[in-house]
Amino acid sequence: MRGSLRILAVFTLLGMVGTAAQALNLYGNSAGTNEIDVINPATGAVISHCLPNSGNGRGIVVVGTTAYYTVANSNNVFALNITNCASMGVAFSVAGATGLSTIAYDGTNFWIGDYSGTNHAFYYSPTGTLLKTISLANCSGFCDGLEFFNGKLISNRGDTVPPYDIYDTNGNLLQAAFISPSPTFGATGIAFDGTNFYVSDIFNQKVHVYSGTTGAEINVLTITGATNQPLIEDLSFDYQQVLPTPTPTVGTPVPTATPTSPPAPVVVPTLSFPMLGLLAAAIAAAALVVLMRR
């Protein structure tokens, strides 16, 4: 009886770890509708969605329960609670821009692509302080695919224009055409899951997955179950889960009709998705040893 209970406990724990390891979601912000979809990154199925109706959707960053997003016809960075879609109003604004595109996060501050026609990327604090402006040499303007990963930036070359080049955070080109999607689809938003890159195929409702090591394509997901036809401009994973170091949370959002700044960050240690997978494998090995000894 006690042996059976031990076995049951082991498999219950394994199930809990497996669920945690699979809890990584992909998020997309669609053009036109500004629908923000929560997507299963393994199947492409839409789990849930929010309709903030703030404009022509462009960039998205998710940090914990908060989604920061941009639209093509405004210089505001908006925020909402991704779990219940409650609006948090305007987080901050980007001075001098008439529209914003793709957005990324480095664990402390935001990288935001200009959608006013320049090849600029703005580096902003969560409280709305401009920290740096860089130029991305291979961007011809209106670039809509920018991501932060491993201390670097990766960006496409225009509105639905591949390939994706790697830059340092001062705008110096490090590697040209690291990811070269097929010219037959419009390559827009890009997200990093800690291992691989996910690129939106905006007009075909697909997401292409590329190796974070070689840039080679390894998978293609078809987006299904969306309320509206998705035209995903940008993608994001939860940066608290995929960044290699702990990232600040932003607290529980409170619905508001007026612009507010995010609460002061609180550092919460987290495990990345790959680390959770390794933990699950280690526990499985330990469980096997226990069963063999019995």
Short mmCIF file of C-alpha atoms in Angstrom, two decimals:
data_model
loop_
_atom_site.label_atom_id
_atom_site.label_comp_id
_atom_site.label_asym_id
_atom_site.label_seq_id
_atom_site.Cartn_x
_atom_site.Cartn_y
_atom_site.Cartn_z
CA MET A 1 0.00 0.00 0.00
CA ARG A 2 2.77 2.41 0.96
CA GLY A 3 4.62 1.52 -2.24
CA SER A 4 1.54 2.30 -4.29
CA LEU A 5 1.12 5.63 -2.54
CA ARG A 6 4.76 6.50 -3.23
CA ILE A 7 4.31 5.69 -6.90
CA LEU A 8 1.12 7.77 -7.04
CA ALA A 9 2.89 10.69 -5.37
CA VAL A 10 5.80 10.48 -7.83
CA PHE A 11 3.54 10.54 -10.87
CA THR A 12 1.44 13.35 -9.41
CA LEU A 13 4.60 15.42 -8.97
CA LEU A 14 5.70 14.59 -12.50
CA GLY A 15 2.34 15.74 -13.80
CA MET A 16 2.64 19.02 -11.94
CA VAL A 17 6.13 19.65 -13.30
CA GLY A 18 5.02 18.70 -16.81
CA THR A 19 2.12 21.14 -16.61
CA ALA A 20 4.46 23.92 -15.47
CA ALA A 21 6.88 23.13 -18.28
CA GLN A 22 4.07 23.35 -20.84
CA ALA A 23 2.61 26.59 -19.52
CA LEU A 24 4.60 28.82 -21.89
CA ASN A 25 2.17 30.70 -24.14
CA LEU A 26 2.72 32.72 -27.29
CA TYR A 27 1.00 36.11 -27.64
CA GLY A 28 0.17 38.04 -30.81
CA ASN A 29 -1.15 41.51 -31.63
CA SER A 30 -3.09 41.70 -34.91
CA ALA A 31 -3.23 44.53 -37.43
CA GLY A 32 -6.60 46.16 -37.95
CA THR A 33 -8.51 44.48 -35.14
CA ASN A 34 -5.89 45.01 -32.39
CA GLU A 35 -6.96 41.55 -31.20
CA ILE A 36 -4.42 40.16 -28.74
CA ASP A 37 -4.40 36.37 -28.92
CA VAL A 38 -3.03 33.85 -26.44
CA ILE A 39 -1.67 30.99 -28.55
CA ASN A 40 -0.48 27.46 -27.77
CA PRO A 41 3.08 27.47 -29.21
CA ALA A 42 3.01 23.71 -29.79
CA THR A 43 -0.23 23.54 -31.79
CA GLY A 44 -1.02 27.09 -32.96
CA ALA A 45 -4.46 26.94 -31.32
CA VAL A 46 -5.79 30.21 -29.88
CA ILE A 47 -6.54 29.73 -26.19
CA SER A 48 -8.12 33.11 -25.45
CA HIS A 49 -8.05 36.70 -26.67
CA CYS A 50 -8.51 40.35 -25.69
CA LEU A 51 -9.98 43.15 -27.81
CA PRO A 52 -8.58 46.43 -26.47
CA ASN A 53 -9.73 48.40 -29.56
CA SER A 54 -6.91 50.94 -29.23
CA GLY A 55 -6.13 51.20 -32.94
CA ASN A 56 -4.30 49.34 -35.70
CA GLY A 57 -2.39 46.70 -33.71
CA ARG A 58 1.39 46.39 -33.95
CA GLY A 59 3.81 45.45 -31.13
CA ILE A 60 3.35 43.33 -28.01
CA VAL A 61 5.39 42.44 -24.91
CA VAL A 62 4.09 40.24 -22.09
CA VAL A 63 5.67 40.42 -18.63
CA GLY A 64 3.86 38.22 -16.13
CA THR A 65 0.16 39.12 -16.26
CA THR A 66 0.70 42.43 -18.07
CA ALA A 67 0.69 42.91 -21.84
CA TYR A 68 2.24 46.08 -23.23
CA TYR A 69 1.20 46.84 -26.80
CA THR A 70 1.46 49.46 -29.53
CA VAL A 71 -0.63 50.58 -32.49
CA ALA A 72 0.36 52.02 -35.86
CA ASN A 73 -1.28 55.42 -35.45
CA SER A 74 -0.22 56.44 -31.93
CA ASN A 75 2.98 57.12 -29.99
CA ASN A 76 1.49 55.54 -26.84
CA VAL A 77 2.50 52.25 -25.26
CA PHE A 78 -0.68 50.78 -23.78
CA ALA A 79 -1.05 48.10 -21.09
CA LEU A 80 -3.67 45.56 -20.07
CA ASN A 81 -4.07 42.53 -17.82
CA ILE A 82 -3.66 39.57 -20.15
CA THR A 83 -5.61 37.25 -17.82
CA ASN A 84 -8.86 39.27 -17.77
CA CYS A 85 -8.28 41.92 -20.48
CA ALA A 86 -8.71 44.80 -17.99
CA SER A 87 -7.25 48.00 -19.39
CA MET A 88 -4.37 49.72 -17.61
CA GLY A 89 -4.50 52.73 -19.92
CA VAL A 90 -1.33 54.29 -21.31
CA ALA A 91 1.90 53.10 -19.70
CA PHE A 92 4.00 55.85 -21.35
CA SER A 93 4.46 57.71 -24.64
CA VAL A 94 7.35 57.95 -27.10
CA ALA A 95 8.12 61.59 -27.84
CA GLY A 96 8.62 62.53 -31.48
CA ALA A 97 6.95 59.44 -32.96
CA THR A 98 3.58 59.37 -34.70
CA GLY A 99 3.29 55.59 -34.66
CA LEU A 100 4.99 52.65 -32.99
CA SER A 101 5.69 49.19 -34.27
CA THR A 102 7.31 46.14 -32.75
CA ILE A 103 8.29 46.12 -29.07
CA ALA A 104 10.67 43.99 -26.97
CA TYR A 105 11.88 43.80 -23.36
CA ASP A 106 15.30 43.10 -21.84
CA GLY A 107 14.18 42.36 -18.29
CA THR A 108 14.34 46.00 -17.21
CA ASN A 109 13.50 48.31 -20.12
CA PHE A 110 11.75 48.27 -23.49
CA TRP A 111 13.03 48.36 -27.06
CA ILE A 112 10.45 49.93 -29.38
CA GLY A 113 10.50 50.18 -33.17
CA ASP A 114 9.52 53.44 -34.85
CA TYR A 115 6.55 53.34 -37.23
CA SER A 116 6.97 56.92 -38.41
CA GLY A 117 9.26 56.01 -41.32
CA THR A 118 12.72 55.98 -39.70
CA ASN A 119 15.01 53.05 -38.95
CA HIS A 120 15.16 54.00 -35.27
CA ALA A 121 14.68 51.79 -32.23
CA PHE A 122 13.95 53.56 -28.94
CA TYR A 123 15.13 52.29 -25.55
CA TYR A 124 12.63 53.32 -22.85
CA SER A 125 12.22 52.72 -19.14
CA PRO A 126 8.81 51.48 -17.87
CA THR A 127 8.24 54.96 -16.42
CA GLY A 128 8.59 56.61 -19.84
CA THR A 129 12.19 57.88 -19.78
CA LEU A 130 14.06 57.76 -23.08
CA LEU A 131 17.40 56.05 -22.39
CA LYS A 132 18.79 55.67 -25.89
CA THR A 133 17.91 55.93 -29.59
CA ILE A 134 19.75 53.73 -32.08
CA SER A 135 19.60 53.27 -35.85
CA LEU A 136 19.36 49.83 -37.42
CA ALA A 137 21.45 50.10 -40.59
CA ASN A 138 19.68 47.41 -42.63
CA CYS A 139 16.20 48.64 -41.71
CA SER A 140 14.76 50.73 -44.53
CA GLY A 141 11.98 52.11 -42.29
CA PHE A 142 8.70 50.82 -40.79
CA CYS A 143 10.44 47.65 -39.56
CA ASP A 144 7.90 45.47 -37.76
CA GLY A 145 9.99 42.61 -36.38
CA LEU A 146 12.29 43.41 -33.42
CA GLU A 147 13.31 41.17 -30.51
CA PHE A 148 15.80 41.20 -27.65
CA PHE A 149 17.68 37.95 -26.97
CA ASN A 150 20.90 36.98 -25.21
CA GLY A 151 21.99 40.61 -24.83
CA LYS A 152 21.44 41.39 -28.52
CA LEU A 153 18.73 42.62 -30.90
CA ILE A 154 17.33 40.99 -34.03
CA SER A 155 15.25 42.90 -36.60
CA ASN A 156 13.78 42.52 -40.05
CA ARG A 157 14.42 45.13 -42.77
CA GLY A 158 11.01 46.72 -43.32
CA ASP A 159 7.26 46.23 -43.14
CA THR A 160 6.96 42.47 -43.85
CA VAL A 161 10.48 42.59 -45.31
CA PRO A 162 12.93 39.80 -44.38
CA PRO A 163 15.66 38.76 -43.63
CA TYR A 164 16.39 39.30 -39.92
CA ASP A 165 19.75 40.79 -38.93
CA ILE A 166 21.46 40.69 -35.52
CA TYR A 167 22.68 43.92 -33.87
CA ASP A 168 24.27 44.84 -30.59
CA THR A 169 22.36 47.21 -28.34
CA ASN A 170 24.20 50.21 -29.79
CA GLY A 171 22.91 49.43 -33.28
CA ASN A 172 26.11 47.88 -34.67
CA LEU A 173 25.45 45.10 -37.16
CA LEU A 174 26.77 41.77 -35.85
CA GLN A 175 25.37 39.28 -38.35
CA ALA A 176 23.39 39.94 -41.50
CA ALA A 177 20.55 37.65 -42.57
CA PHE A 178 20.71 35.29 -39.58
CA ILE A 179 17.10 34.28 -40.33
CA SER A 180 16.09 34.29 -44.01
CA PRO A 181 12.39 33.43 -44.35
CA SER A 182 10.99 32.52 -47.72
CA PRO A 183 10.12 35.61 -49.81
CA THR A 184 6.71 34.04 -50.44
CA PHE A 185 5.35 35.18 -47.06
CA GLY A 186 5.22 38.47 -45.18
CA ALA A 187 7.59 38.09 -42.22
CA THR A 188 6.65 40.46 -39.41
CA GLY A 189 6.81 40.01 -35.62
CA ILE A 190 9.41 37.83 -33.96
CA ALA A 191 9.61 36.28 -30.48
CA PHE A 192 12.29 34.26 -28.64
CA ASP A 193 11.35 31.39 -26.31
CA GLY A 194 14.80 31.11 -24.75
CA THR A 195 15.91 28.63 -27.41
CA ASN A 196 14.25 29.33 -30.76
CA PHE A 197 12.69 32.21 -32.70
CA TYR A 198 9.02 32.38 -33.75
CA VAL A 199 8.21 34.58 -36.78
CA SER A 200 4.72 35.63 -37.85
CA ASP A 201 3.65 34.81 -41.41
CA ILE A 202 1.08 37.60 -41.27
CA PHE A 203 -1.03 36.95 -44.38
CA ASN A 204 -1.13 33.14 -44.11
CA GLN A 205 -2.03 32.87 -40.40
CA LYS A 206 1.09 30.86 -39.68
CA VAL A 207 4.08 31.07 -37.35
CA HIS A 208 7.45 29.78 -38.54
CA VAL A 209 9.94 28.49 -35.97
CA TYR A 210 13.68 28.99 -36.48
CA SER A 211 16.67 27.63 -34.61
CA GLY A 212 18.19 30.15 -32.21
CA THR A 213 21.60 28.62 -32.96
CA THR A 214 21.67 28.30 -36.75
CA GLY A 215 18.69 30.34 -37.98
CA ALA A 216 17.36 27.32 -39.89
CA GLU A 217 13.61 26.72 -40.09
CA ILE A 218 12.51 23.81 -37.89
CA ASN A 219 8.71 23.99 -37.73
CA VAL A 220 5.59 25.75 -39.03
CA LEU A 221 2.44 26.33 -36.94
CA THR A 222 -1.00 27.16 -38.34
CA ILE A 223 -3.03 29.52 -36.16
CA THR A 224 -6.50 28.15 -35.52
CA GLY A 225 -9.51 29.13 -33.43
CA ALA A 226 -9.14 32.93 -33.62
CA THR A 227 -12.29 35.04 -33.28
CA ASN A 228 -11.19 37.27 -36.17
CA GLN A 229 -8.85 36.38 -38.99
CA PRO A 230 -5.45 36.98 -37.35
CA LEU A 231 -3.05 39.37 -39.05
CA ILE A 232 -0.35 39.11 -36.42
CA GLU A 233 2.10 42.00 -36.51
CA ASP A 234 4.15 41.08 -33.47
CA LEU A 235 4.69 38.11 -31.18
CA SER A 236 5.83 37.71 -27.59
CA PHE A 237 6.44 35.06 -24.99
CA ASP A 238 6.23 35.91 -21.31
CA TYR A 239 9.64 37.48 -20.69
CA GLN A 240 9.53 36.36 -17.06
CA GLN A 241 9.67 32.79 -18.33
CA VAL A 242 12.16 33.05 -21.20
CA LEU A 243 14.82 35.50 -20.03
CA PRO A 244 17.84 33.75 -18.48
CA THR A 245 17.76 35.98 -15.39
CA PRO A 246 14.89 36.96 -13.04
CA THR A 247 12.74 39.76 -14.42
CA PRO A 248 10.68 42.34 -12.55
CA THR A 249 6.96 41.93 -12.21
CA VAL A 250 4.60 44.85 -12.55
CA GLY A 251 2.02 43.97 -9.91
CA THR A 252 -1.71 43.45 -10.38
CA PRO A 253 -3.19 45.91 -12.87
CA VAL A 254 -6.16 48.05 -11.89
CA PRO A 255 -8.63 49.04 -14.62
CA THR A 256 -8.32 52.73 -15.37
CA ALA A 257 -9.41 55.21 -17.97
CA THR A 258 -6.45 57.52 -17.44
CA PRO A 259 -2.78 56.99 -18.29
CA THR A 260 -0.79 55.42 -15.49
CA SER A 261 2.76 54.23 -15.00
CA PRO A 262 3.40 50.59 -14.04
CA PRO A 263 4.03 49.93 -10.33
CA ALA A 264 7.60 49.68 -9.11
CA PRO A 265 9.07 46.32 -10.13
CA VAL A 266 9.48 43.48 -7.68
CA VAL A 267 12.14 40.91 -8.52
CA VAL A 268 10.79 37.36 -8.56
CA PRO A 269 13.13 34.46 -9.36
CA THR A 270 11.80 32.39 -12.25
CA LEU A 271 12.85 29.34 -14.25
CA SER A 272 13.06 29.54 -18.01
CA PHE A 273 11.08 27.09 -20.13
CA PRO A 274 14.18 25.01 -21.06
CA MET A 275 15.18 24.85 -17.38
CA LEU A 276 11.72 23.55 -16.46
CA GLY A 277 12.10 20.84 -19.09
CA LEU A 278 15.44 19.77 -17.61
CA LEU A 279 13.88 19.71 -14.13
CA ALA A 280 11.07 17.47 -15.37
CA ALA A 281 13.61 15.09 -16.95
CA ALA A 282 15.64 14.93 -13.73
CA ILE A 283 12.56 14.12 -11.65
CA ALA A 284 11.51 11.46 -14.16
CA ALA A 285 14.93 9.81 -13.88
CA ALA A 286 14.70 9.86 -10.08
CA ALA A 287 11.22 8.31 -10.23
CA LEU A 288 12.50 5.53 -12.47
CA VAL A 289 15.25 4.69 -9.96
CA VAL A 290 12.66 4.50 -7.15
CA LEU A 291 10.43 2.17 -9.17
CA MET A 292 13.32 -0.11 -10.13
CA ARG A 293 14.39 -0.43 -6.50
CA ARG A 294 10.85 -1.47 -5.61
#
